[in-house]
JSON list of C-alpha atoms in Angstrom, two decimals:
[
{"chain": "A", "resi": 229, "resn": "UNK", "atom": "CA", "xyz": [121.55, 104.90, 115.01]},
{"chain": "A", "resi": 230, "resn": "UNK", "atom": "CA", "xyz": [120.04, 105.85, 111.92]},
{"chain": "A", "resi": 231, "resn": "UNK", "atom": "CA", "xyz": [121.16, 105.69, 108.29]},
{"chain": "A", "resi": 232, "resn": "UNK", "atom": "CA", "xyz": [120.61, 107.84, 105.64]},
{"chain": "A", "resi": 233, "resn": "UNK", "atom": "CA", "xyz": [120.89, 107.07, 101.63]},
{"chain": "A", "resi": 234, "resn": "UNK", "atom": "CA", "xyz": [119.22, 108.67, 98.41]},
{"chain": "A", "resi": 235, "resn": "UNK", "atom": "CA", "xyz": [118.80, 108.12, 95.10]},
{"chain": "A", "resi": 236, "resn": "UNK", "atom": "CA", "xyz": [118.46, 110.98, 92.43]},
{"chain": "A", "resi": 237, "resn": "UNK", "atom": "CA", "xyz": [115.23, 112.51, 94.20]},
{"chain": "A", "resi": 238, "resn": "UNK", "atom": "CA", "xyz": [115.05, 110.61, 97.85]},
{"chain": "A", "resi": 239, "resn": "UNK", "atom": "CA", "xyz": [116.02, 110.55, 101.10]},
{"chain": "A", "resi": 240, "resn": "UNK", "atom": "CA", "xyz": [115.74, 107.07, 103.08]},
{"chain": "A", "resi": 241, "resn": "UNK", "atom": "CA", "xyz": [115.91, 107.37, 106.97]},
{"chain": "A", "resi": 242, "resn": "UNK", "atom": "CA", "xyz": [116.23, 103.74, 108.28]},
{"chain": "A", "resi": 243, "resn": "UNK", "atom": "CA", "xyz": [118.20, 101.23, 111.00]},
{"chain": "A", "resi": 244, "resn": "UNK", "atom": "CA", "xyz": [117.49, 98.24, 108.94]},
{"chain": "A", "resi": 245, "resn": "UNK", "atom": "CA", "xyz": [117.21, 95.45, 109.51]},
{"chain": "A", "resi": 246, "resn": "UNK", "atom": "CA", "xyz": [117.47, 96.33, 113.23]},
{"chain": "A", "resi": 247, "resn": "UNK", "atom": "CA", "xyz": [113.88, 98.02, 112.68]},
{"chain": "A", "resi": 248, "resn": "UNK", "atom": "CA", "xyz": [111.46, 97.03, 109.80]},
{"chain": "A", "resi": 249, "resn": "UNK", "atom": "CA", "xyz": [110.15, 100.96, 109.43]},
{"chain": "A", "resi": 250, "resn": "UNK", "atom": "CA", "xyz": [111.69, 102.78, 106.79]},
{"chain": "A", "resi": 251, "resn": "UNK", "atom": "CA", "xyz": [111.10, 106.90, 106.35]},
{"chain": "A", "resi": 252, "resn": "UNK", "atom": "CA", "xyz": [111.45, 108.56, 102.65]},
{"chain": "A", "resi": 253, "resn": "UNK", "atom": "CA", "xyz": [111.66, 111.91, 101.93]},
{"chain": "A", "resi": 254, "resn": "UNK", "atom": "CA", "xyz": [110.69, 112.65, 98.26]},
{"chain": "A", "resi": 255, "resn": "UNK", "atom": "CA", "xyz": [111.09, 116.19, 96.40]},
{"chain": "A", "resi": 256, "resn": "UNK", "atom": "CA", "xyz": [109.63, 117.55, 93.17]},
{"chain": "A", "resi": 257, "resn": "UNK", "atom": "CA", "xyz": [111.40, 118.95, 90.97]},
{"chain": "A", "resi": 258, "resn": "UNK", "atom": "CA", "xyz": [109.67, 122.51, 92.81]},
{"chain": "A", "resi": 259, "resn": "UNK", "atom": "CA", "xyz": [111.44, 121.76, 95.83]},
{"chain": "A", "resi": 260, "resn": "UNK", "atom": "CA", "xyz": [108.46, 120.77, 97.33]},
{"chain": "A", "resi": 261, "resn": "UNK", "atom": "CA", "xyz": [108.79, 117.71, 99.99]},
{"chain": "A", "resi": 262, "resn": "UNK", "atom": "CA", "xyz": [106.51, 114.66, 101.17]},
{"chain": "A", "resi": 263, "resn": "UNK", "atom": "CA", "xyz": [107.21, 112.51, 103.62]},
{"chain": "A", "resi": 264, "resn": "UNK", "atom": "CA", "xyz": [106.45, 108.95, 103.28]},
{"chain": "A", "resi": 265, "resn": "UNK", "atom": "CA", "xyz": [106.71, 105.60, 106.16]},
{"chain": "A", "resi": 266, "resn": "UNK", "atom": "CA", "xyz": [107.01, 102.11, 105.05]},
{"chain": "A", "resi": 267, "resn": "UNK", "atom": "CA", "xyz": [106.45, 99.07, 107.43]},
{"chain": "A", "resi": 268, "resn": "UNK", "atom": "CA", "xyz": [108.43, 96.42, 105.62]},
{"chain": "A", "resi": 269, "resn": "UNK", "atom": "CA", "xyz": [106.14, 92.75, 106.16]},
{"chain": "A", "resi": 270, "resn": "UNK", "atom": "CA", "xyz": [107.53, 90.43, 103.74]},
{"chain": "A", "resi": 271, "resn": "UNK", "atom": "CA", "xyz": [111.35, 91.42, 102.48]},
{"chain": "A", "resi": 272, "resn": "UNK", "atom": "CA", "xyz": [110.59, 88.67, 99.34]},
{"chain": "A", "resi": 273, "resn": "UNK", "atom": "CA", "xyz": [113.39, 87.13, 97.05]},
{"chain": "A", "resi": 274, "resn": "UNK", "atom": "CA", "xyz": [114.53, 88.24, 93.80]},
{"chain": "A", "resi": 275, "resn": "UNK", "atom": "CA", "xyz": [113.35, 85.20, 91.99]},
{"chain": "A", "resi": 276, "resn": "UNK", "atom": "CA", "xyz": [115.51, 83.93, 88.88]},
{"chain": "A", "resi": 277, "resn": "UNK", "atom": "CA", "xyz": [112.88, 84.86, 86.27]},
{"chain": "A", "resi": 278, "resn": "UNK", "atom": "CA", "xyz": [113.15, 88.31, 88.26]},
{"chain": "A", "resi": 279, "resn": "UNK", "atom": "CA", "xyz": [110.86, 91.13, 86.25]},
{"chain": "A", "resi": 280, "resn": "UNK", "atom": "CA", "xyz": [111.50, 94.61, 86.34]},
{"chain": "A", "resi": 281, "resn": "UNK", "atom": "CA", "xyz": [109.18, 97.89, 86.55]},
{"chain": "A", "resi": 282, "resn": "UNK", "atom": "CA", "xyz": [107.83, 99.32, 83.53]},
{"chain": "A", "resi": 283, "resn": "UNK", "atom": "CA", "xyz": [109.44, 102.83, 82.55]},
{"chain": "A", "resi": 284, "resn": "UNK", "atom": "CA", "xyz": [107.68, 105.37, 82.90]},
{"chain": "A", "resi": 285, "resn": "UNK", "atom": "CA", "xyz": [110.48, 107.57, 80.80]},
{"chain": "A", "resi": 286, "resn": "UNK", "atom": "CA", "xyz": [113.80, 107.06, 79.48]},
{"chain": "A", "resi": 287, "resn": "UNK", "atom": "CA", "xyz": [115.68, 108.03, 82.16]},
{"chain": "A", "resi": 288, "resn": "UNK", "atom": "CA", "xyz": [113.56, 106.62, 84.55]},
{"chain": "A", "resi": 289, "resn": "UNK", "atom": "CA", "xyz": [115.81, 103.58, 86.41]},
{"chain": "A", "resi": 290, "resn": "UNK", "atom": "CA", "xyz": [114.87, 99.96, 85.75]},
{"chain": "A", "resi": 291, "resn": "UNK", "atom": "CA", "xyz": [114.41, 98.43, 89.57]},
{"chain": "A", "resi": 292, "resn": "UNK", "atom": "CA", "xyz": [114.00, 95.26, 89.97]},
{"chain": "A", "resi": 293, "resn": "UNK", "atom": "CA", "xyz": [110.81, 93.35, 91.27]},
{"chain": "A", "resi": 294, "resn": "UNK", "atom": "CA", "xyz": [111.01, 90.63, 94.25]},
{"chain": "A", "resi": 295, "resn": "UNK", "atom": "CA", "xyz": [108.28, 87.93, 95.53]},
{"chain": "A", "resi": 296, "resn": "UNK", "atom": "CA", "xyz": [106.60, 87.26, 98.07]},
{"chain": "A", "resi": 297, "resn": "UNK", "atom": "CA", "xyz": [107.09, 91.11, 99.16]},
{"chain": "A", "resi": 298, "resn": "UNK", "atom": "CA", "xyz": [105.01, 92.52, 101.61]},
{"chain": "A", "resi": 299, "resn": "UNK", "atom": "CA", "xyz": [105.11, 96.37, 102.68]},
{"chain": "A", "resi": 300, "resn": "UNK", "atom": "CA", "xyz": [103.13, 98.90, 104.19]},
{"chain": "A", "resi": 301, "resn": "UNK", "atom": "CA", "xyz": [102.69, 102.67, 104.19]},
{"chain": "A", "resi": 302, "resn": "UNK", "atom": "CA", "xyz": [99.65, 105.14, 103.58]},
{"chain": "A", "resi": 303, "resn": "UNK", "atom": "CA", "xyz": [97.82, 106.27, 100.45]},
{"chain": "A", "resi": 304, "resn": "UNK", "atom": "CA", "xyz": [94.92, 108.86, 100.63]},
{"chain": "A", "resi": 305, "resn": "UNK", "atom": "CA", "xyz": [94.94, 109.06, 104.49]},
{"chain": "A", "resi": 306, "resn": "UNK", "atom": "CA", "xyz": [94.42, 105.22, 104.06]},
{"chain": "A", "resi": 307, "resn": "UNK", "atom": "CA", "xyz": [97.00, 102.31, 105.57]},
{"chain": "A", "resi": 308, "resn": "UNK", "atom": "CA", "xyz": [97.65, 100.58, 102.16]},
{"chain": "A", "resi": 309, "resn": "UNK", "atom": "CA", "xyz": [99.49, 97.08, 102.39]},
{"chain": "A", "resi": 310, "resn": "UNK", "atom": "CA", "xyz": [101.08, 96.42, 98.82]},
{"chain": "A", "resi": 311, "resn": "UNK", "atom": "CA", "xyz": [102.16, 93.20, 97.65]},
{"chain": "A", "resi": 312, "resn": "UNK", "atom": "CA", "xyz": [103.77, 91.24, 95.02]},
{"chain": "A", "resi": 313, "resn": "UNK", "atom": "CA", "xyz": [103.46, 87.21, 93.82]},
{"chain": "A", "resi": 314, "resn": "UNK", "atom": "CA", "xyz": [104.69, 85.62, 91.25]},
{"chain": "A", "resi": 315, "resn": "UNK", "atom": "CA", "xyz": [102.69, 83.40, 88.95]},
{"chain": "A", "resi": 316, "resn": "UNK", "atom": "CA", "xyz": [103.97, 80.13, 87.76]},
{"chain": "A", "resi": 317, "resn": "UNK", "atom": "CA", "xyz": [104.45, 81.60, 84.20]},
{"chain": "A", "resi": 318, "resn": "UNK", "atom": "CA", "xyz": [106.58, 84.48, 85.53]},
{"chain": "A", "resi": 319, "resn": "UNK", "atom": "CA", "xyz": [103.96, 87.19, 85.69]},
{"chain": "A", "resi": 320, "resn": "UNK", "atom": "CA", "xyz": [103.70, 89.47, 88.37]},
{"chain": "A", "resi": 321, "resn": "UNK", "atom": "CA", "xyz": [100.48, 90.44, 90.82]},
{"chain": "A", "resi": 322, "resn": "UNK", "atom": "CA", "xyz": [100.35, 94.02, 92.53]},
{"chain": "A", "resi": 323, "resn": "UNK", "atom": "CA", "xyz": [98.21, 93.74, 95.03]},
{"chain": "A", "resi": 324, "resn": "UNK", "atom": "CA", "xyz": [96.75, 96.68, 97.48]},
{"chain": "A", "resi": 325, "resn": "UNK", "atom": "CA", "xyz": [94.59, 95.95, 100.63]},
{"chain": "A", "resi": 326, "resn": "UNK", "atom": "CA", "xyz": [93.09, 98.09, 102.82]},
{"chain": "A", "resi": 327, "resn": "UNK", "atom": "CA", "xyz": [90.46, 98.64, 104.98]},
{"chain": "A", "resi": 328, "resn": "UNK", "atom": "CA", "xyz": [87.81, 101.16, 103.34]},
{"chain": "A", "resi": 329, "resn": "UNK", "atom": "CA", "xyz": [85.87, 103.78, 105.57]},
{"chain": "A", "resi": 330, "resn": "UNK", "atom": "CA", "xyz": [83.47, 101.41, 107.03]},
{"chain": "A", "resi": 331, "resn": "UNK", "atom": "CA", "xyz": [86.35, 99.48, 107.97]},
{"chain": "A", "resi": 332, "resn": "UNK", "atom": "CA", "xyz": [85.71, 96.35, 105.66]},
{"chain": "A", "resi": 333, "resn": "UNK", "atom": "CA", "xyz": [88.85, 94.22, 104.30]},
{"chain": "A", "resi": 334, "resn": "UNK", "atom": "CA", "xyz": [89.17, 95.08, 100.30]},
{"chain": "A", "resi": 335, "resn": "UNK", "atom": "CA", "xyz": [91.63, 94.30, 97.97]},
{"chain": "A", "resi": 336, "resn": "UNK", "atom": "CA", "xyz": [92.42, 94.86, 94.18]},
{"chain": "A", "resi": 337, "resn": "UNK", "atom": "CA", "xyz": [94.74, 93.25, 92.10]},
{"chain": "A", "resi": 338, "resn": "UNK", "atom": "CA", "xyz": [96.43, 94.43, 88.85]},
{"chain": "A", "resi": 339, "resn": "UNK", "atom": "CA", "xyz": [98.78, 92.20, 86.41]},
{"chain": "A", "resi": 340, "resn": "UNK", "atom": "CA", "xyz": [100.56, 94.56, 84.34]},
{"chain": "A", "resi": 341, "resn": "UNK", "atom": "CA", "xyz": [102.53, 97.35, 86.74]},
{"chain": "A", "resi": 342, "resn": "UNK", "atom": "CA", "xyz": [102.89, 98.61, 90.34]},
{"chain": "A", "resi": 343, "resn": "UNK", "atom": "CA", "xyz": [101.78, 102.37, 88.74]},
{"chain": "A", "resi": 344, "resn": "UNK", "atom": "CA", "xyz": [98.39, 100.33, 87.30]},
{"chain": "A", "resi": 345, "resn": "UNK", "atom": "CA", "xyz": [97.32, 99.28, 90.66]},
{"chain": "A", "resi": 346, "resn": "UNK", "atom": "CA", "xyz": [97.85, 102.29, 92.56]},
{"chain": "A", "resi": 347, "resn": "UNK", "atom": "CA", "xyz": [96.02, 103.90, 89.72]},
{"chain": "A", "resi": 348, "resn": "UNK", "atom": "CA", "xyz": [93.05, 101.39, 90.29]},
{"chain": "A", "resi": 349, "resn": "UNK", "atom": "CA", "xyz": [93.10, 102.74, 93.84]},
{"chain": "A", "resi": 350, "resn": "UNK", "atom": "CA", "xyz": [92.93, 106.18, 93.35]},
{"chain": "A", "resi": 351, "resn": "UNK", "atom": "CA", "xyz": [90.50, 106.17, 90.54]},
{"chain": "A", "resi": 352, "resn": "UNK", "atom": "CA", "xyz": [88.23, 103.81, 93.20]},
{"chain": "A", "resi": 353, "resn": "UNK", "atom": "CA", "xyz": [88.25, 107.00, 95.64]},
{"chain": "A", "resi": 354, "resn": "UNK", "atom": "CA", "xyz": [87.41, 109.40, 92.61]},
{"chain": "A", "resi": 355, "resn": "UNK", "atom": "CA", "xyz": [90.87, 110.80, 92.81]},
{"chain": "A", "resi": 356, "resn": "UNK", "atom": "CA", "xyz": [92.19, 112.28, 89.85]},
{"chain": "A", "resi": 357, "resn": "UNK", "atom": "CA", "xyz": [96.10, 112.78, 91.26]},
{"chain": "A", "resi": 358, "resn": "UNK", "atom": "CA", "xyz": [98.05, 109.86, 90.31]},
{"chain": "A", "resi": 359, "resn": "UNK", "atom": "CA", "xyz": [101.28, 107.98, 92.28]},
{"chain": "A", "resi": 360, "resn": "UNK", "atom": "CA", "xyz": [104.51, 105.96, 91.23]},
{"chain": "A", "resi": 361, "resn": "UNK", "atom": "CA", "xyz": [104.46, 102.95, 91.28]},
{"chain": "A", "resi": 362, "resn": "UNK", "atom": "CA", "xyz": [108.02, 102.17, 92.74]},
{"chain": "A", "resi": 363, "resn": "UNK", "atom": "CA", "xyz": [107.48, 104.77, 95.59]},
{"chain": "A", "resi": 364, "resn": "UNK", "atom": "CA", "xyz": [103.82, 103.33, 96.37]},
{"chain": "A", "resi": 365, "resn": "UNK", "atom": "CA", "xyz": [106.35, 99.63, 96.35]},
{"chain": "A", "resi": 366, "resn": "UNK", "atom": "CA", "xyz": [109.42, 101.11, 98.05]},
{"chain": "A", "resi": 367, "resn": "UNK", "atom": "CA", "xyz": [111.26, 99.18, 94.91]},
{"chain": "A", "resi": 368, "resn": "UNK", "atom": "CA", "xyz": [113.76, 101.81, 95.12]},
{"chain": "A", "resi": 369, "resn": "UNK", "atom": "CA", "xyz": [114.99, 101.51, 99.22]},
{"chain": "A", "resi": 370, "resn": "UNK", "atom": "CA", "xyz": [118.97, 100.79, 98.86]},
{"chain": "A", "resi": 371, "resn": "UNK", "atom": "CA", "xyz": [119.05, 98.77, 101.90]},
{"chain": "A", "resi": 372, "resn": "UNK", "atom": "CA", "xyz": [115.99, 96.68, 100.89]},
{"chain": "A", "resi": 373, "resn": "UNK", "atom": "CA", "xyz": [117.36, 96.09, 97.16]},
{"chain": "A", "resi": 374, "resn": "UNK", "atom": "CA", "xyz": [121.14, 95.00, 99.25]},
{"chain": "A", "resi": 375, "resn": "UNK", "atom": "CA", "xyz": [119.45, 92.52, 101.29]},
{"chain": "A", "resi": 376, "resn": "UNK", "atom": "CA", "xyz": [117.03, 91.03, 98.58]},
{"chain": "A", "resi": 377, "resn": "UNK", "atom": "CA", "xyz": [120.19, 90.06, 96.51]},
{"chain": "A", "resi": 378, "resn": "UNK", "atom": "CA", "xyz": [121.83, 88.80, 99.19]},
{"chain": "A", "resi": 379, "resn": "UNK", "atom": "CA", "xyz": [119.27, 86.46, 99.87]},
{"chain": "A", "resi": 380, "resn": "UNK", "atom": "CA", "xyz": [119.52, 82.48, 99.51]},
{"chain": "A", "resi": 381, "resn": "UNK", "atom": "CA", "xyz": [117.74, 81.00, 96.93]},
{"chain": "A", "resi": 382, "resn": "UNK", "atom": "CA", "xyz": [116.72, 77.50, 96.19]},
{"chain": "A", "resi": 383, "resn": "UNK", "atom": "CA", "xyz": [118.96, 75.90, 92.88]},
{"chain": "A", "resi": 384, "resn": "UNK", "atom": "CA", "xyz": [116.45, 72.97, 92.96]},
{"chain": "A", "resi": 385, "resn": "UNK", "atom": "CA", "xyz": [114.07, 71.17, 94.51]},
{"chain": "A", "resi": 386, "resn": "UNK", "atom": "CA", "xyz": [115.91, 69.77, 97.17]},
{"chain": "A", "resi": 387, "resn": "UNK", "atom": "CA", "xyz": [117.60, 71.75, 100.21]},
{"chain": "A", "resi": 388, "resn": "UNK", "atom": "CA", "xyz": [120.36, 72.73, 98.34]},
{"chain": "A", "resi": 389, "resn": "UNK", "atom": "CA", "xyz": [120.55, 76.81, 98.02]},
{"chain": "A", "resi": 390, "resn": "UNK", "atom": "CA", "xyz": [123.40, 79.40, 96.78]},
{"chain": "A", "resi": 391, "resn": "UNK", "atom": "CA", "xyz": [124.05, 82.98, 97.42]},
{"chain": "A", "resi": 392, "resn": "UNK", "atom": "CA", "xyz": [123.92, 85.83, 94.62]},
{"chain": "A", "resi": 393, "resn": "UNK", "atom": "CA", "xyz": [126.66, 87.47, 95.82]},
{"chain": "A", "resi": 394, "resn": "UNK", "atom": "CA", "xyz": [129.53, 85.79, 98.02]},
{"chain": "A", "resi": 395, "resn": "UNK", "atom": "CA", "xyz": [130.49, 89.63, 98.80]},
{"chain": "A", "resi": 396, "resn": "UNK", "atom": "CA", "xyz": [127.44, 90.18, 101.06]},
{"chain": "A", "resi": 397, "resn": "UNK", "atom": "CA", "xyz": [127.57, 86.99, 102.58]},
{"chain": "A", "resi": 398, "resn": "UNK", "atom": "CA", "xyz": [130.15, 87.64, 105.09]},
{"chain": "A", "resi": 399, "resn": "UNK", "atom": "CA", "xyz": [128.28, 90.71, 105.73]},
{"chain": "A", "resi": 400, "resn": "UNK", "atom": "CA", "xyz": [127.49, 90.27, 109.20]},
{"chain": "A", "resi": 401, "resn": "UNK", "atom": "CA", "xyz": [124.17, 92.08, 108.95]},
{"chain": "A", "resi": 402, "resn": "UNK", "atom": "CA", "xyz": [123.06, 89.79, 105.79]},
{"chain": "A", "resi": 403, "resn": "UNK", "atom": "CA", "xyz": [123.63, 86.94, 107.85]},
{"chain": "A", "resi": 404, "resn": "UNK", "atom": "CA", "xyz": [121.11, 87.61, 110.19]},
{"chain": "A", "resi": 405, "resn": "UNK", "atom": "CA", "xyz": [118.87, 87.60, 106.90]},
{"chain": "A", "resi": 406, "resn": "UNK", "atom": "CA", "xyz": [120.01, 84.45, 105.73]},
{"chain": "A", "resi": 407, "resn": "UNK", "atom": "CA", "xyz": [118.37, 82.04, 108.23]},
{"chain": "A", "resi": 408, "resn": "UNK", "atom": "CA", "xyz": [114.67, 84.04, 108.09]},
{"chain": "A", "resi": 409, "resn": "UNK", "atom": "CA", "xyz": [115.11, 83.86, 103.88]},
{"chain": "A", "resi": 410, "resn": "UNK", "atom": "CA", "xyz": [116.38, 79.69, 104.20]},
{"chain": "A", "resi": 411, "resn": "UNK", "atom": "CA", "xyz": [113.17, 79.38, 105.92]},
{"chain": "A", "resi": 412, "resn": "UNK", "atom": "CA", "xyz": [110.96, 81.25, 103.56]},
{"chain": "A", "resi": 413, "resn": "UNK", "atom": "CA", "xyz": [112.69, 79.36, 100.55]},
{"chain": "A", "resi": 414, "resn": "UNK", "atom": "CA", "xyz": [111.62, 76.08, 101.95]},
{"chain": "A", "resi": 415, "resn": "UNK", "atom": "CA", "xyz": [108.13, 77.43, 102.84]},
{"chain": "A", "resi": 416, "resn": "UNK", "atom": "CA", "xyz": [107.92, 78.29, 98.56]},
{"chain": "A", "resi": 417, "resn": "UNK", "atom": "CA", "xyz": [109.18, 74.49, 97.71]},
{"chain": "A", "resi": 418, "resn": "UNK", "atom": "CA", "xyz": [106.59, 73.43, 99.97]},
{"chain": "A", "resi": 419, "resn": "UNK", "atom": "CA", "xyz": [104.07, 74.72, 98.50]},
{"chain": "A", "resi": 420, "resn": "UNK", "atom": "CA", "xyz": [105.08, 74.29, 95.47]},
{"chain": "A", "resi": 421, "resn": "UNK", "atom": "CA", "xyz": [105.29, 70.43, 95.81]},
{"chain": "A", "resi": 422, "resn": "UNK", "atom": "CA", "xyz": [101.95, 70.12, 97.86]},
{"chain": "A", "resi": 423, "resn": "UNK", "atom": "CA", "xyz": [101.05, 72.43, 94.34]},
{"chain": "A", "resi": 424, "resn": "UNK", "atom": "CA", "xyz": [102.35, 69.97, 92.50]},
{"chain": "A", "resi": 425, "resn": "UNK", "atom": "CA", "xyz": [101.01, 67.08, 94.34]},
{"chain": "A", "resi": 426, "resn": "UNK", "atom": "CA", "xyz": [97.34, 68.39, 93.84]},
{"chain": "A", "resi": 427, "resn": "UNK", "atom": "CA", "xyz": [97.86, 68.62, 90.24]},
{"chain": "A", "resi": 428, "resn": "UNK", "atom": "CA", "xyz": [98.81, 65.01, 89.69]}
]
């Protein structure tokens, strides 16, 4: 069975984490509707150097950013797979890739916000109409921001991990997330070491 939830201007039609596909609803301030799908690849971490998106006014809400996260959905009748990484100095990567008409891979990256690379897109296709950047990222999905901070992190460099909230642990559903997110964190301090083992 489906949920619903909404924020101050959208509607989120979901049975996650039962099913990865997420449906918005978002409304202008005309009344005016569009809906939006997300296919949700990667649900990423809230890392402990966690950044946040750039306001775009003062009311705006602050929503945080997580790694490793991998979603999909469609931008100018094109299916747009947006990502985020985390540097080792704490900076963040939006990434978009897509297939283009001729149907060749291409990707483009931006450092500074979610709203910059979506911006790259569209001014790629000669577009002049512009996008958020948390709706192009789905930062704003309740259920996705519940589960991301309910997700086991590593404290060091050895398998020892602790939860962000003990609240959401004995949610049964989080639990289910736990073992895929365990896995994931030792993936990361893998590569990190063989990282660090290259450097030496």
């Amino acid at each position: 069975m489906d949920n619903m939830e909404q924020n101050s201007n959208r509607t989120f039609i979901h049975n996650y984490p039962n099913s990865n596909i997420i449906t918005t609803i978002y409304y202008e301030s005309g009344g005016k509707s569009h809906l939006r799908k997300y296919i949700i690849h990667s649900l990423g971490i809230y890392p402990s150097n966690v950044k946040k998106i750039k306001r775009t006014s003062k009311n705006c809400p602050e929503y945080e950013i997580p790694d490793n996260y991998k979603v999909e959905t469609t931008l100018e009748e094109y299916d747009i797979i947006c990502e985020t990484n985390y540097s080792s100095n704490g900076t963040v990567k939006f990434i978009l890739n897509w297939k283009d008409s001729q149907g060749i891979d291409r990707y483009i990256s931006n450092n500074n916000s979610a709203s910059g690379v979506g911006k790259d897109f569209l001014m790629l296709l000669n577009k002049k109409t512009r996008i958020s950047g948390t709706i192009l990222f789905s930062f704003d999905i309740p259920c996705l921001i519940e589960a991301q901070k309910s997700i086991l992190i590593p404290i060091n460099r050895k398998n020892s991990f602790t939860a962000l909230t003990s609240r959401s642990q004995q949610n049964k559903r989080i639990k289910l997330l736990a073992k895929d997110s365990i896995e994931r964190a030792s993936q990361i301090i893998l590569k990190q070491q063989n990282f660090d083992n290259t450097k030496i």
